[in-house]
Amino acid sequence: MIAIFKRDLKVLGSYVKKENSFFIKSENKVNKIKQIIKKVKGSGIIYTYTRKQARELSNWLNTQDVPSNFYHGGLSYENREKSRISWMNNVTPIM
Protein backbone atom coordinates (compact mmCIF):
# COMPACT_ATOMS: atom_id res chain seq x y z
CA MET A 1 0.00 0.00 0.00
CA ILE A 2 1.11 3.53 -0.69
CA ALA A 3 -0.22 6.57 1.14
CA ILE A 4 0.15 9.98 -0.48
CA PHE A 5 -1.10 13.12 1.22
CA LYS A 6 -2.68 15.87 -0.86
CA ARG A 7 -0.88 18.70 0.88
CA ASP A 8 2.37 17.18 -0.39
CA LEU A 9 1.42 17.13 -4.06
CA LYS A 10 2.47 19.81 -6.51
CA VAL A 11 0.70 19.97 -9.84
CA LEU A 12 3.07 20.96 -12.63
CA GLY A 13 0.94 21.21 -15.77
CA SER A 14 -0.49 17.74 -16.17
CA TYR A 15 2.29 16.22 -14.05
CA VAL A 16 1.92 15.58 -10.32
CA LYS A 17 5.10 15.59 -8.24
CA LYS A 18 4.96 13.46 -5.10
CA GLU A 19 7.07 15.03 -2.37
CA ASN A 20 6.04 12.73 0.46
CA SER A 21 4.81 9.22 0.05
CA PHE A 22 4.90 6.28 2.39
CA PHE A 23 5.51 2.74 1.21
CA ILE A 24 4.17 0.59 4.00
CA LYS A 25 6.04 -2.64 4.61
CA SER A 26 4.72 -3.72 7.96
CA GLU A 27 3.09 -6.78 9.45
CA ASN A 28 0.06 -4.73 10.43
CA LYS A 29 -0.39 -2.30 7.55
CA VAL A 30 -3.77 -0.90 8.59
CA ASN A 31 -2.54 0.16 12.01
CA LYS A 32 0.56 1.68 10.42
CA ILE A 33 -1.67 3.63 8.02
CA LYS A 34 -3.74 4.88 10.95
CA GLN A 35 -0.55 6.04 12.73
CA ILE A 36 0.61 7.92 9.64
CA ILE A 37 -2.79 9.56 9.15
CA LYS A 38 -2.80 10.76 12.77
CA LYS A 39 0.74 12.21 12.43
CA VAL A 40 0.43 13.80 8.99
CA LYS A 41 -2.46 16.22 9.00
CA GLY A 42 -4.36 16.88 5.81
CA SER A 43 -5.97 14.76 3.18
CA GLY A 44 -4.44 11.88 1.31
CA ILE A 45 -4.81 9.02 -1.10
CA ILE A 46 -4.07 5.41 -0.22
CA TYR A 47 -3.45 3.09 -3.16
CA THR A 48 -4.39 -0.56 -2.78
CA TYR A 49 -3.98 -3.50 -5.13
CA THR A 50 -7.64 -4.44 -5.35
CA ARG A 51 -11.06 -2.82 -5.24
CA LYS A 52 -11.97 -5.08 -2.34
CA GLN A 53 -8.94 -3.86 -0.34
CA ALA A 54 -9.91 -0.24 -1.04
CA ARG A 55 -13.47 -0.81 0.21
CA GLU A 56 -12.37 -2.82 3.28
CA LEU A 57 -9.67 -0.30 4.26
CA SER A 58 -12.08 2.61 3.94
CA ASN A 59 -14.69 0.80 6.03
CA TRP A 60 -12.07 0.01 8.70
CA LEU A 61 -10.78 3.60 8.80
CA ASN A 62 -14.35 4.84 9.27
CA THR A 63 -14.75 2.53 12.28
CA GLN A 64 -11.53 4.08 13.68
CA ASP A 65 -13.00 7.62 13.43
CA VAL A 66 -10.95 8.43 10.32
CA PRO A 67 -13.37 9.78 7.69
CA SER A 68 -12.59 8.05 4.41
CA ASN A 69 -14.10 6.87 1.19
CA PHE A 70 -12.94 4.66 -1.66
CA TYR A 71 -12.65 5.28 -5.38
CA HIS A 72 -12.06 2.82 -8.19
CA GLY A 73 -13.02 2.13 -11.77
CA GLY A 74 -15.77 -0.30 -10.79
CA LEU A 75 -17.91 2.46 -9.29
CA SER A 76 -20.62 4.18 -11.30
CA TYR A 77 -19.81 7.64 -12.62
CA GLU A 78 -22.15 9.17 -10.03
CA ASN A 79 -20.49 7.36 -7.11
CA ARG A 80 -17.00 8.25 -8.35
CA GLU A 81 -18.02 11.91 -8.59
CA LYS A 82 -19.56 11.87 -5.10
CA SER A 83 -16.36 10.36 -3.69
CA ARG A 84 -14.13 12.80 -5.58
CA ILE A 85 -16.13 15.86 -4.55
CA SER A 86 -16.28 14.68 -0.94
CA TRP A 87 -12.48 14.26 -0.94
CA MET A 88 -11.81 17.59 -2.67
CA ASN A 89 -14.02 19.37 -0.10
CA ASN A 90 -12.24 17.56 2.75
CA VAL A 91 -15.46 15.90 3.94
CA THR A 92 -13.70 12.55 3.64
CA PRO A 93 -10.01 13.54 3.68
CA ILE A 94 -8.74 10.00 3.06
CA MET A 95 -9.44 8.13 -0.16
mmCIF file of C-alpha atoms in Angstrom:
data_model
loop_
_atom_site.group_PDB
_atom_site.id
_atom_site.type_symbol
_atom_site.label_atom_id
_atom_site.label_comp_id
_atom_site.label_asym_id
_atom_site.label_seq_id
_atom_site.Cartn_x
_atom_site.Cartn_y
_atom_site.Cartn_z
ATOM 1 C CA MET A 1 0.000 0.000 0.000
ATOM 2 C CA ILE A 2 1.108 3.530 -0.687
ATOM 3 C CA ALA A 3 -0.221 6.569 1.144
ATOM 4 C CA ILE A 4 0.150 9.979 -0.479
ATOM 5 C CA PHE A 5 -1.098 13.118 1.222
ATOM 6 C CA LYS A 6 -2.685 15.868 -0.865
ATOM 7 C CA ARG A 7 -0.875 18.702 0.878
ATOM 8 C CA ASP A 8 2.371 17.184 -0.385
ATOM 9 C CA LEU A 9 1.418 17.134 -4.058
ATOM 10 C CA LYS A 10 2.466 19.807 -6.507
ATOM 11 C CA VAL A 11 0.705 19.968 -9.837
ATOM 12 C CA LEU A 12 3.068 20.963 -12.629
ATOM 13 C CA GLY A 13 0.939 21.205 -15.768
ATOM 14 C CA SER A 14 -0.492 17.741 -16.172
ATOM 15 C CA TYR A 15 2.287 16.225 -14.051
ATOM 16 C CA VAL A 16 1.925 15.580 -10.325
ATOM 17 C CA LYS A 17 5.102 15.587 -8.241
ATOM 18 C CA LYS A 18 4.964 13.464 -5.096
ATOM 19 C CA GLU A 19 7.074 15.030 -2.365
ATOM 20 C CA ASN A 20 6.040 12.732 0.460
ATOM 21 C CA SER A 21 4.806 9.220 0.045
ATOM 22 C CA PHE A 22 4.901 6.284 2.393
ATOM 23 C CA PHE A 23 5.509 2.740 1.208
ATOM 24 C CA ILE A 24 4.169 0.587 3.996
ATOM 25 C CA LYS A 25 6.038 -2.645 4.610
ATOM 26 C CA SER A 26 4.721 -3.721 7.965
ATOM 27 C CA GLU A 27 3.087 -6.783 9.448
ATOM 28 C CA ASN A 28 0.058 -4.726 10.432
ATOM 29 C CA LYS A 29 -0.394 -2.297 7.549
ATOM 30 C CA VAL A 30 -3.772 -0.905 8.589
ATOM 31 C CA ASN A 31 -2.544 0.160 12.014
ATOM 32 C CA LYS A 32 0.561 1.683 10.424
ATOM 33 C CA ILE A 33 -1.670 3.631 8.016
ATOM 34 C CA LYS A 34 -3.739 4.881 10.950
ATOM 35 C CA GLN A 35 -0.546 6.036 12.729
ATOM 36 C CA ILE A 36 0.609 7.919 9.640
ATOM 37 C CA ILE A 37 -2.785 9.559 9.151
ATOM 38 C CA LYS A 38 -2.800 10.759 12.774
ATOM 39 C CA LYS A 39 0.738 12.212 12.430
ATOM 40 C CA VAL A 40 0.432 13.798 8.991
ATOM 41 C CA LYS A 41 -2.459 16.222 8.998
ATOM 42 C CA GLY A 42 -4.356 16.883 5.812
ATOM 43 C CA SER A 43 -5.971 14.758 3.183
ATOM 44 C CA GLY A 44 -4.442 11.877 1.306
ATOM 45 C CA ILE A 45 -4.811 9.017 -1.103
ATOM 46 C CA ILE A 46 -4.071 5.411 -0.217
ATOM 47 C CA TYR A 47 -3.445 3.092 -3.158
ATOM 48 C CA THR A 48 -4.392 -0.558 -2.785
ATOM 49 C CA TYR A 49 -3.978 -3.504 -5.126
ATOM 50 C CA THR A 50 -7.645 -4.444 -5.353
ATOM 51 C CA ARG A 51 -11.060 -2.823 -5.241
ATOM 52 C CA LYS A 52 -11.970 -5.078 -2.337
ATOM 53 C CA GLN A 53 -8.937 -3.862 -0.343
ATOM 54 C CA ALA A 54 -9.914 -0.240 -1.041
ATOM 55 C CA ARG A 55 -13.469 -0.815 0.211
ATOM 56 C CA GLU A 56 -12.372 -2.816 3.284
ATOM 57 C CA LEU A 57 -9.674 -0.305 4.261
ATOM 58 C CA SER A 58 -12.083 2.614 3.936
ATOM 59 C CA ASN A 59 -14.688 0.800 6.033
ATOM 60 C CA TRP A 60 -12.075 0.009 8.701
ATOM 61 C CA LEU A 61 -10.779 3.598 8.800
ATOM 62 C CA ASN A 62 -14.346 4.843 9.266
ATOM 63 C CA THR A 63 -14.752 2.527 12.279
ATOM 64 C CA GLN A 64 -11.532 4.083 13.677
ATOM 65 C CA ASP A 65 -13.001 7.623 13.429
ATOM 66 C CA VAL A 66 -10.954 8.427 10.323
ATOM 67 C CA PRO A 67 -13.372 9.782 7.693
ATOM 68 C CA SER A 68 -12.594 8.049 4.414
ATOM 69 C CA ASN A 69 -14.098 6.867 1.188
ATOM 70 C CA PHE A 70 -12.937 4.663 -1.663
ATOM 71 C CA TYR A 71 -12.650 5.282 -5.381
ATOM 72 C CA HIS A 72 -12.058 2.818 -8.188
ATOM 73 C CA GLY A 73 -13.023 2.131 -11.769
ATOM 74 C CA GLY A 74 -15.774 -0.297 -10.794
ATOM 75 C CA LEU A 75 -17.913 2.463 -9.293
ATOM 76 C CA SER A 76 -20.618 4.182 -11.300
ATOM 77 C CA TYR A 77 -19.810 7.643 -12.621
ATOM 78 C CA GLU A 78 -22.155 9.172 -10.034
ATOM 79 C CA ASN A 79 -20.492 7.362 -7.113
ATOM 80 C CA ARG A 80 -16.997 8.246 -8.352
ATOM 81 C CA GLU A 81 -18.021 11.911 -8.594
ATOM 82 C CA LYS A 82 -19.557 11.870 -5.097
ATOM 83 C CA SER A 83 -16.357 10.361 -3.694
ATOM 84 C CA ARG A 84 -14.126 12.798 -5.581
ATOM 85 C CA ILE A 85 -16.128 15.862 -4.553
ATOM 86 C CA SER A 86 -16.280 14.677 -0.941
ATOM 87 C CA TRP A 87 -12.484 14.258 -0.943
ATOM 88 C CA MET A 88 -11.815 17.588 -2.666
ATOM 89 C CA ASN A 89 -14.025 19.369 -0.101
ATOM 90 C CA ASN A 90 -12.237 17.557 2.746
ATOM 91 C CA VAL A 91 -15.464 15.903 3.941
ATOM 92 C CA THR A 92 -13.699 12.554 3.640
ATOM 93 C CA PRO A 93 -10.014 13.538 3.676
ATOM 94 C CA ILE A 94 -8.744 10.002 3.055
ATOM 95 C CA MET A 95 -9.445 8.130 -0.156
#
